[in-house]
Amino acid sequence: MVKFFSQVIALLYFSVIGFSQVDEIWLDSGFEKNDSVRLHQPLTDDQIKEYVLSRYTDRQAGLIGGQVSSIYHELVDSAVITIEIEGEHIRSIVANHGLFSLSIKQTHKNKLLDVTITHPDFHSYDTSLVFAGSDPVVLSVEMTPRYKILLRGRVFAGNVPLEGAGVEIKHDGKTYNLITRGCFYDDEDYWNCLFDGMFKLELTANDSSDSIYLTINKEGMKQLNTGMIFKEYKGEIMQLKMKYTSKLPVIPVNNLNLKLAFPFTSLDNDWYVNLTYYRLLNKTNLKRFAIGIDGNMYVSTISVSHNTLNGLDPVSSDSSYITGFIGPSVLFWLISPDRRKFSTYVGCTFSVQLNKPQLVFQPFIGTRFFVDINKALSLEIRYASYDRDIVHYNFNYYGNAERYTVSKHFDIIHLNLGVQVVF
Amino acid sequence: MANLIIKYLSLLLFTCVIIASCKEEEITLNNEDLIFSNSFQIKIPSYQYYDSTEKVYSVRGDTSFQSSYPDTLNDLPVIAWDSMGLRIITVAIFTSPIAATNNEIVNIEDIVWQWHSGMEFGEEGYVQFSDGKNVFEGTIDYENDPEPLQERMYYWGIWAWNASGTRLLYSSRQLEFYVLK
């Protein structure tokens, strides 16, 4: 048993050792592992000298080598080192992880070398030296970074992020055109809306007082212009709210409505539910007419009074009635339907009552307000006149009350609130 | 904000449609021991009462079903039951067993005495014979005081309606007693 546990513990120990990994990046050739330094840390002067000497293999040629770092003591990768003599280009090289070395022919001995180090994120660095030719030249250059920002913003229509909006950014004579992002399936196959309506752009400037101009465009929205000075941007995600134009970009043809009236918006304390569909007649002469189908119902609570036992006061009995109607409907837009606010309409529905065979005429007038690009709220006043059978009771001393119906006429006016979806 | 309003309105409309489509569920009961099987029980406890000569009469109430002999009462019996606060309620004494079909009593002509909550005297839960009225051929005689019962077997029961008086919703067991003069 002891042997078994010893084996298990040993196995675990070696597993841990085997799977342990130090996350380090070592510099490339020229250095032994013992002499290594972390990638982001600049070398000391001795280490730079050691590195350059390690590259000095061809004794027939001279060598210039060294390190490029920033004033913040970070290595600058991919800086371009260019050497010219009397305006003539001699050699160029790209620094690898901040380190570089290049050989110079002995024919350039005792000549003045112009060394230029450039990087898009840093101010250029120029220096000159006389190439002695004998020993390697060791350079340690510290570059001053240019101003750099990651300009980020999210475009909204109201409170809804707006994808597909065109963002034009002007800076330093250059124009950048971007499109705001939408939701997407990420690498883990999740529907990711984290960046919905967002854009970003990295900008670099020599002068922190540079101006940045943003112009945002989207169909159906007013153009949004904004701007700032480079140094004003603090790195936050800008909230850019666009406003709708007063007219819809396209006149909607189809219109789906769901309307509701509450007891307090009805003269008869009725509930009312309505579902309608309209299609605009897209003809030149009839472009303000829409036809559709209208299904609606009233939910009414009717109270009837009747006598019970001799000597007791009359009692009332409440019953709920659902009266349904369905039929064709026609609608005329008094104010053009492409307006976002106060598109007013009149219309009427020629409906059949579902409870009893009766044709009912329901005139109405209403208006609507768009809340976004394709959804609107509507307010409508509607009248309906119909008959329906109401249940009354005869009290029975020896059993359930006897039911009988009496036809009653209803004239109903109500105000309903609706939600519209246009497409 | 607008989208939030739209969402809440849609939810409200949907709820309203669902509520509107709901129908009140009919209560179905199955109390076979009661006068009306489709009703809730009015309980009759055992009780005693005194006549004018201070003689005691006992009514066994719902427990009398456990024996095969009836209670023996005087000709002016007192009727009592557990009050349930019912507004529309009646008690009747029959000369033959109570017959009810489809929630309605069919042998109305057998009723000889009746009290109901619309009468001037008596209260729900305790009624003296003098509080009620005689019934002739199914018609209550509101004009005259009730005549004492004859010596014979009688059957009695209580039933009551819902608040609107449209549905018979409560009833007791049918009880019986023998009047001995």
XYZ file of C-alpha atoms in Angstrom:
604
model
C 0.000 0.000 0.000
C 2.779 2.415 0.949
C 4.524 1.598 -2.294
C 1.376 2.293 -4.271
C 0.858 5.728 -2.658
C 4.516 6.568 -3.194
C 4.105 5.806 -6.880
C 0.955 7.942 -7.126
C 2.623 10.881 -5.372
C 5.660 10.561 -7.598
C 3.471 10.471 -10.688
C 1.613 13.588 -9.553
C 4.870 15.389 -8.833
C 6.293 14.667 -12.253
C 3.001 15.586 -13.899
C 3.078 18.969 -12.211
C 6.674 19.488 -13.215
C 6.009 18.315 -16.738
C 3.017 20.563 -17.346
C 4.469 23.616 -15.682
C 5.510 26.204 -18.217
C 7.075 29.572 -17.779
C 5.543 32.083 -20.116
C 8.668 33.838 -21.285
C 9.896 34.977 -24.657
C 13.602 34.889 -25.155
C 15.603 37.025 -27.460
C 16.792 35.391 -30.621
C 20.264 34.399 -31.746
C 23.347 35.943 -30.361
C 22.435 35.396 -26.746
C 22.861 32.439 -24.560
C 19.865 31.557 -22.479
C 21.744 32.554 -19.360
C 22.235 36.068 -20.733
C 18.611 36.497 -21.679
C 16.392 39.415 -20.820
C 12.646 39.808 -21.011
C 11.361 41.143 -24.315
C 9.773 44.325 -22.995
C 12.738 45.368 -20.920
C 15.481 47.430 -22.595
C 18.986 46.092 -22.268
C 21.624 47.716 -20.180
C 24.569 49.370 -21.946
C 26.759 46.358 -21.247
C 24.181 43.994 -22.619
C 23.801 46.096 -25.771
C 27.552 46.078 -26.234
C 27.631 42.335 -25.675
C 24.848 41.873 -28.228
C 26.629 43.982 -30.868
C 29.921 42.214 -30.323
C 28.196 38.876 -30.675
C 27.028 39.968 -34.134
C 30.534 41.125 -35.146
C 31.592 38.015 -37.035
C 32.846 39.472 -40.302
C 36.061 41.207 -39.320
C 36.534 42.484 -42.865
C 33.531 44.823 -42.529
C 32.506 47.359 -39.961
C 29.354 47.036 -37.844
C 26.779 49.385 -36.448
C 24.350 47.890 -33.957
C 22.343 48.735 -30.905
C 18.935 49.123 -29.433
C 15.873 51.284 -30.117
C 13.693 52.041 -27.133
C 11.185 54.705 -26.180
C 11.638 57.408 -23.600
C 9.353 55.305 -21.424
C 11.952 52.519 -21.415
C 10.051 50.162 -23.662
C 11.575 48.407 -26.616
C 10.391 49.741 -29.977
C 9.835 46.955 -32.436
C 10.000 47.323 -36.207
C 11.743 50.679 -36.257
C 13.450 51.326 -39.595
C 17.119 52.266 -39.434
C 18.425 53.946 -42.571
C 22.043 54.940 -43.263
C 23.014 57.500 -45.836
C 26.336 58.955 -46.834
C 26.267 62.349 -48.430
C 22.628 61.868 -49.407
C 23.240 58.454 -50.899
C 21.262 55.594 -49.442
C 23.605 52.907 -48.136
C 21.528 50.449 -46.114
C 18.241 50.015 -44.293
C 17.201 47.511 -41.729
C 14.188 46.830 -39.535
C 14.900 46.405 -35.858
C 13.878 43.082 -34.461
C 12.427 43.380 -30.957
C 14.222 46.697 -30.646
C 17.636 45.346 -31.537
C 19.473 45.861 -34.780
C 22.873 45.392 -36.377
C 24.080 46.123 -39.872
C 27.458 45.811 -41.490
C 29.220 48.694 -43.253
C 31.810 48.173 -45.898
C 35.337 49.299 -45.137
C 35.129 51.549 -48.239
C 33.003 53.923 -46.158
C 35.745 54.259 -43.578
C 36.185 57.776 -42.193
C 33.030 58.999 -43.853
C 30.127 60.780 -42.163
C 27.150 58.475 -41.832
C 23.658 59.950 -41.509
C 21.581 57.555 -39.408
C 17.787 57.990 -39.442
C 15.474 55.914 -37.282
C 11.767 56.062 -38.095
C 8.645 54.485 -36.725
C 5.040 55.543 -37.399
C 4.264 55.904 -33.693
C 7.370 57.934 -32.842
C 9.056 61.099 -33.880
C 11.918 60.377 -36.269
C 15.382 60.232 -34.774
C 18.371 61.528 -36.756
C 22.025 61.364 -35.863
C 25.405 61.409 -37.604
C 28.660 59.723 -36.884
C 32.053 59.235 -38.485
C 32.600 55.602 -39.314
C 36.040 54.703 -37.939
C 35.940 51.242 -39.431
C 37.831 49.417 -36.716
C 35.530 48.677 -33.773
C 31.752 48.099 -33.937
C 29.656 51.199 -33.321
C 27.120 50.719 -30.522
C 23.997 52.913 -30.590
C 21.350 53.173 -27.914
C 18.488 55.310 -29.207
C 15.544 56.593 -27.208
C 12.614 57.702 -29.386
C 9.916 60.134 -28.398
C 6.423 58.820 -29.115
C 3.921 60.776 -31.165
C 0.422 61.430 -29.733
C -1.770 58.431 -30.297
C -5.396 57.791 -29.437
C -7.843 55.007 -30.044
C -10.945 56.960 -30.976
C -14.025 54.970 -30.004
C -17.695 55.831 -30.211
C -21.125 54.321 -30.201
C -23.869 55.726 -32.381
C -27.418 55.666 -31.086
C -30.847 56.288 -32.510
C -32.605 57.326 -29.345
C -31.372 54.708 -26.928
C -30.875 51.976 -29.480
C -27.374 51.345 -30.840
C -27.354 52.017 -34.543
C -25.468 49.622 -36.736
C -24.499 50.360 -40.313
C -24.165 54.117 -39.787
C -21.448 55.729 -41.884
C -18.765 57.484 -39.829
C -16.414 59.872 -41.608
C -13.409 60.987 -39.570
C -11.162 63.782 -40.808
C -7.774 64.377 -39.252
C -4.540 65.828 -40.441
C -5.745 66.079 -44.019
C -6.761 62.470 -44.152
C -10.310 61.108 -44.309
C -11.256 57.771 -42.822
C -14.608 56.159 -43.585
C -15.991 53.590 -41.173
C -19.262 51.733 -40.665
C -20.641 51.074 -37.182
C -20.695 47.449 -36.202
C -23.669 45.231 -35.607
C -24.081 42.087 -33.554
C -22.182 39.024 -34.658
C -21.449 35.438 -33.784
C -18.153 35.438 -31.943
C -15.485 32.768 -31.879
C -17.393 30.864 -29.228
C -20.547 30.995 -31.354
C -22.342 33.429 -29.043
C -24.508 36.179 -30.495
C -22.367 39.067 -29.356
C -23.876 42.561 -29.233
C -21.153 44.079 -27.093
C -19.943 46.281 -29.939
C -23.325 47.003 -31.487
C -23.304 50.479 -33.036
C -19.622 51.035 -32.278
C -16.667 52.212 -34.310
C -13.027 52.682 -33.492
C -9.997 54.190 -35.175
C -6.408 54.621 -34.076
C -5.121 58.111 -34.753
C -1.602 59.432 -34.363
C -0.629 63.093 -34.326
C 2.480 65.197 -33.903
C 0.545 68.072 -32.468
C -1.856 67.459 -29.608
C -3.864 70.487 -30.695
C -4.855 68.830 -33.954
C -8.572 68.823 -34.730
C -10.670 65.762 -35.416
C -13.965 66.096 -37.288
C -16.635 63.403 -37.274
C -19.589 63.250 -39.636
C -22.170 60.493 -39.144
C -24.797 59.593 -41.700
C -27.612 57.079 -41.744
C -30.688 56.830 -43.896
C -33.686 58.307 -42.120
C -31.518 60.152 -39.606
C -30.303 63.714 -39.488
C -26.598 64.103 -40.250
C -24.609 64.388 -37.041
C -21.486 66.559 -37.053
C -19.123 66.762 -34.155
C -15.486 67.444 -33.512
C -12.799 67.784 -30.914
C -9.197 68.650 -30.305
C -6.833 65.703 -30.143
C -5.883 66.237 -26.529
C -9.508 66.610 -25.456
C -10.172 62.960 -26.111
C -9.726 61.047 -22.875
C -10.193 57.568 -24.223
C -13.860 57.151 -23.349
C -16.437 55.655 -25.703
C -18.227 58.646 -27.168
C -22.026 58.495 -27.044
C -23.262 59.929 -30.301
C -27.033 60.255 -30.522
C -28.572 60.758 -33.925
C -32.008 62.240 -34.406
C -34.629 61.075 -36.808
C -35.530 63.156 -39.781
C -39.073 64.504 -39.839
C -39.955 62.125 -42.655
C -39.449 58.426 -43.102
C -36.883 57.507 -45.749
C -39.389 55.199 -47.435
C -43.163 55.357 -47.224
C -44.174 52.148 -45.478
C -46.610 50.046 -47.448
C -47.618 47.463 -44.877
C -48.977 48.365 -41.500
C -49.740 45.984 -38.637
C -51.653 47.410 -35.670
C -52.461 46.185 -32.222
C -54.783 48.512 -30.324
C -56.210 48.509 -26.856
C -58.774 50.615 -25.046
C -59.084 50.632 -21.305
C -62.281 51.048 -19.302
C -61.267 54.589 -18.384
C -60.838 55.515 -22.054
C -64.276 54.191 -22.962
C -67.615 55.820 -22.272
C -69.075 52.400 -21.435
C -66.187 51.079 -19.318
C -65.340 48.482 -21.926
C -62.075 46.848 -22.724
C -61.255 46.819 -26.398
C -58.689 44.836 -28.382
C -58.067 45.318 -32.059
C -55.771 43.718 -34.605
C -55.606 45.227 -38.071
C -53.509 44.992 -41.164
C -53.450 47.707 -43.836
C -51.691 47.899 -47.150
C -51.124 51.244 -48.810
C -52.437 51.530 -52.352
C -49.255 52.540 -54.123
C -51.032 54.105 -57.046
C -50.478 57.710 -58.077
C -54.048 58.839 -57.521
C -54.738 56.690 -54.483
C -51.453 56.837 -52.671
C -53.104 58.021 -49.467
C -55.586 55.172 -49.358
C -54.967 51.925 -47.557
C -57.154 48.880 -47.395
C -56.977 46.052 -44.947
C -58.711 43.730 -42.599
C -59.850 44.633 -39.114
C -60.627 42.206 -36.300
C -61.663 43.638 -32.978
C -63.603 42.828 -29.874
C -65.207 44.566 -26.960
C -65.105 43.048 -23.501
C -68.058 44.519 -21.606
C -69.266 43.951 -18.099
C -73.042 44.370 -17.950
C -74.874 44.506 -14.657
C -78.543 43.477 -14.441
C -80.804 43.828 -11.417
C -83.465 41.375 -10.277
C -85.548 40.482 -7.227
C -84.847 37.477 -5.040
C -86.633 36.464 -1.841
C -89.692 38.442 -0.896
C -88.585 41.197 1.495
C -84.962 41.399 0.313
C -83.626 44.275 -1.727
C -83.036 43.596 -5.439
C -79.574 42.271 -6.231
C -77.431 42.832 -9.282
C -75.603 40.261 -11.297
C -72.555 41.085 -13.421
C -71.789 39.232 -16.589
C -68.930 39.711 -19.025
C -69.618 39.693 -22.711
C -67.119 39.387 -25.513
C -68.432 40.860 -28.714
C -66.240 40.218 -31.718
C -66.201 41.887 -35.116
C -64.284 41.203 -38.272
C -64.398 42.754 -41.686
C -62.689 44.815 -44.370
C -61.475 48.260 -43.532
C -60.471 51.294 -45.536
C -58.244 54.097 -44.354
C -57.376 57.507 -45.736
C -54.321 59.460 -44.619
C -55.298 63.069 -44.032
C -51.631 63.850 -43.400
C -49.052 61.999 -45.457
C -47.999 58.645 -43.963
C -44.311 59.393 -44.463
C -44.298 61.869 -41.593
C -42.905 60.643 -38.335
C -45.317 62.681 -36.198
C -49.029 63.356 -36.453
C -49.735 61.261 -39.499
C -53.480 61.535 -39.147
C -55.989 59.227 -40.716
C -59.699 58.557 -40.952
C -61.326 55.330 -41.903
C -64.091 52.879 -41.376
C -64.512 49.174 -40.932
C -67.467 47.298 -42.352
C -67.594 44.406 -39.973
C -69.760 41.438 -39.185
C -70.564 40.695 -35.575
C -69.386 37.226 -34.683
C -72.053 36.627 -32.002
C -75.095 37.305 -34.127
C -75.608 38.116 -37.796
C -75.345 41.876 -37.877
C -73.402 44.308 -40.038
C -71.664 46.945 -37.992
C -70.140 50.159 -39.266
C -67.161 51.371 -37.244
C -65.820 54.811 -38.229
C -62.607 56.010 -36.649
C -60.052 58.804 -36.681
C -56.530 58.584 -35.368
C -52.953 59.718 -35.477
C -49.591 58.093 -35.022
C -46.085 58.892 -33.793
C -43.043 56.908 -34.784
C -40.778 55.905 -31.928
C -38.082 54.432 -34.129
C -37.594 53.628 -37.757
C -40.472 51.162 -38.088
C -42.492 51.215 -34.905
C -45.125 53.725 -33.934
C -47.677 54.487 -31.258
C -51.177 55.429 -32.293
C -54.143 57.147 -30.703
C -57.547 56.556 -32.205
C -61.157 57.423 -31.479
C -63.635 54.818 -32.673
C -67.388 54.526 -32.702
C -69.401 51.330 -32.881
C -73.136 50.720 -32.798
C -74.414 47.198 -32.338
C -77.006 44.991 -30.638
C -76.306 42.094 -28.381
C -78.262 39.724 -26.184
C -77.967 40.377 -22.465
C -78.775 37.724 -19.907
C -81.394 38.512 -17.250
C -82.593 36.330 -14.374
C -85.869 35.279 -12.743
C -85.295 34.195 -9.177
C -86.382 30.659 -8.318
C -87.181 29.814 -4.667
C -86.417 26.173 -5.251
C -83.448 26.076 -7.578
C -81.162 28.029 -9.877
C -82.475 31.272 -11.305
C -84.109 31.099 -14.696
C -82.078 32.796 -17.451
C -83.540 34.718 -20.336
C -81.998 37.123 -22.805
C -83.004 40.616 -23.832
C -81.496 42.309 -26.851
C -79.836 45.611 -25.995
C -78.464 48.299 -28.256
C -74.981 49.695 -27.621
C -73.506 52.948 -28.912
C -69.863 52.893 -27.943
C -67.220 55.568 -28.306
C -63.753 54.921 -27.026
C -60.182 56.099 -27.288
C -57.663 53.384 -27.979
C -53.909 53.230 -27.744
C -52.047 51.148 -30.266
C -48.712 49.861 -31.381
C -47.900 49.817 -35.066
C -45.211 47.992 -36.944
C -44.640 49.134 -40.506
C -42.700 47.336 -43.164
C -37.198 54.555 -23.562
C -39.500 54.249 -26.550
C -38.585 50.623 -27.016
C -39.274 50.011 -23.366
C -42.725 51.559 -23.743
C -43.378 49.397 -26.791
C -42.324 46.274 -24.918
C -44.516 47.043 -21.912
C -47.466 47.947 -24.097
C -47.110 44.736 -26.062
C -46.973 42.771 -22.837
C -50.033 44.584 -21.538
C -51.969 43.987 -24.731
C -51.002 40.337 -24.731
C -52.093 39.968 -21.105
C -55.404 41.639 -21.866
C -56.053 39.319 -24.790
C -55.306 36.321 -22.600
C -57.562 37.595 -19.814
C -60.306 38.406 -22.267
C -60.149 34.923 -23.686
C -60.477 33.329 -20.271
C -63.898 32.043 -19.257
C -65.098 31.736 -15.705
C -64.784 28.165 -14.644
C -68.027 26.495 -13.601
C -67.724 24.951 -10.158
C -68.730 21.320 -10.152
C -69.251 19.652 -6.781
C -70.281 16.164 -5.991
C -71.829 16.026 -2.516
C -74.256 13.186 -2.934
C -75.440 13.383 0.694
C -76.796 16.899 0.301
C -80.162 17.956 -1.029
C -78.383 19.418 -4.049
C -75.350 17.374 -4.915
C -73.705 20.241 -6.796
C -73.448 22.503 -3.746
C -71.435 23.239 -0.650
C -72.625 21.835 2.650
C -74.546 23.789 5.273
C -73.752 21.964 8.487
C -76.460 21.220 11.053
C -75.024 20.540 14.501
C -76.860 18.646 17.232
C -78.820 21.042 19.439
C -81.612 21.213 21.983
C -84.516 23.540 22.499
C -87.258 24.008 25.084
C -90.973 24.329 24.544
C -93.259 26.549 26.623
C -93.465 23.887 29.345
C -89.682 23.730 29.597
C -89.594 20.300 28.021
C -86.334 19.599 26.208
C -86.209 18.380 22.598
C -83.003 17.172 21.007
C -82.135 17.403 17.354
C -79.168 15.267 16.365
C -78.441 17.235 13.215
C -76.124 15.727 10.617
C -75.252 12.844 12.952
C -78.817 11.510 12.867
C -77.910 9.660 9.685
C -75.967 7.203 11.785
C -79.212 5.807 13.261
C -82.390 4.429 11.751
C -84.895 6.282 13.945
C -85.918 9.932 13.593
C -85.816 12.719 16.153
C -89.071 13.259 18.017
C -90.057 16.899 18.291
C -93.037 19.002 19.292
C -95.378 20.678 16.837
C -93.458 23.950 16.961
C -89.924 22.817 16.203
C -86.906 25.097 16.292
C -84.500 24.914 13.382
C -80.797 25.694 13.857
C -77.646 25.344 11.742
C -74.106 26.640 11.512
C -74.408 30.196 10.266
C -72.312 30.951 7.167
C -73.321 34.579 6.749
C -75.419 33.795 3.699
C -77.741 36.523 2.540
C -80.200 34.527 0.467
C -81.144 31.385 2.362
C -84.295 29.401 3.100
C -85.481 26.492 5.296
C -88.479 24.285 4.497
C -90.361 21.431 6.127
C -91.801 18.785 3.814
C -94.356 16.065 4.393
C -92.426 13.650 2.188
C -88.729 13.186 1.357
C -87.247 16.090 -0.552
C -86.872 15.343 -4.237
C -84.446 17.438 -6.293
C -83.301 17.079 -9.871
C -81.082 19.384 -11.891
C -80.562 21.645 -8.898
C -84.269 22.208 -8.415
C -86.766 20.855 -5.906
C -89.606 19.104 -7.685
C -92.036 18.237 -4.861
C -92.878 21.802 -3.911
C -96.482 20.821 -3.100
C -95.135 18.769 -0.143
C -93.814 21.872 1.612
C -95.910 22.823 4.638
C -93.727 25.418 6.298
C -90.936 27.679 5.100
C -88.697 30.425 6.383
C -86.354 32.578 4.317
C -83.967 35.443 4.971
C -86.390 38.007 3.577
C -88.899 37.418 6.392
C -89.277 39.806 9.257
C -88.295 37.476 12.083
C -85.652 34.838 12.519
C -81.998 34.998 11.673
C -79.632 32.961 9.623
C -78.596 30.010 11.804
C -81.564 29.992 14.218
C -85.247 30.043 13.351
C -88.265 29.378 15.512
C -91.352 27.847 14.006
C -93.287 31.064 14.502
C -90.698 32.983 12.459
C -91.711 31.113 9.284
C -94.935 30.784 7.320
C -97.172 27.995 6.118
C -97.008 26.992 2.502
C -100.026 25.841 0.537
C -99.580 24.285 -2.892
C -96.152 25.826 -3.266
C -97.267 29.334 -2.257
C -96.096 30.970 0.958
C -98.902 32.407 3.074
C -97.353 35.668 4.206
C -100.624 36.924 5.708
C -101.202 34.476 8.549
C -99.182 33.052 11.388
C -98.108 29.443 10.877
C -100.308 26.622 12.075
C -98.602 24.033 14.343
C -97.585 20.815 12.671
C -99.687 17.679 12.706
C -98.521 14.422 14.304
C -96.589 12.600 11.598
C -93.178 12.276 9.906
C -91.608 15.424 8.435
C -88.507 16.106 6.361
C -86.595 19.332 6.327
C -83.632 20.945 4.731
C -81.831 24.235 4.144
C -80.532 25.700 0.903
C -79.007 29.018 -0.138
C -77.920 30.924 -3.223
C -74.877 32.881 -4.266
C -74.814 36.635 -3.591
C -76.580 37.463 -6.845
C -79.278 34.830 -6.309
C -78.649 33.218 -9.652
C -77.152 29.917 -8.579
C -78.095 27.543 -5.793
C -74.731 27.105 -4.135
C -75.288 25.691 -0.607
C -77.518 23.019 0.874
C -77.774 20.792 3.912
C -78.492 17.122 4.304
C -82.123 16.176 4.336
C -83.127 15.562 7.954
C -86.303 14.033 9.367
C -88.297 14.232 12.565
C -91.516 12.894 13.974
C -94.004 15.264 15.579
C -95.559 13.790 18.665
C -98.440 15.653 20.208
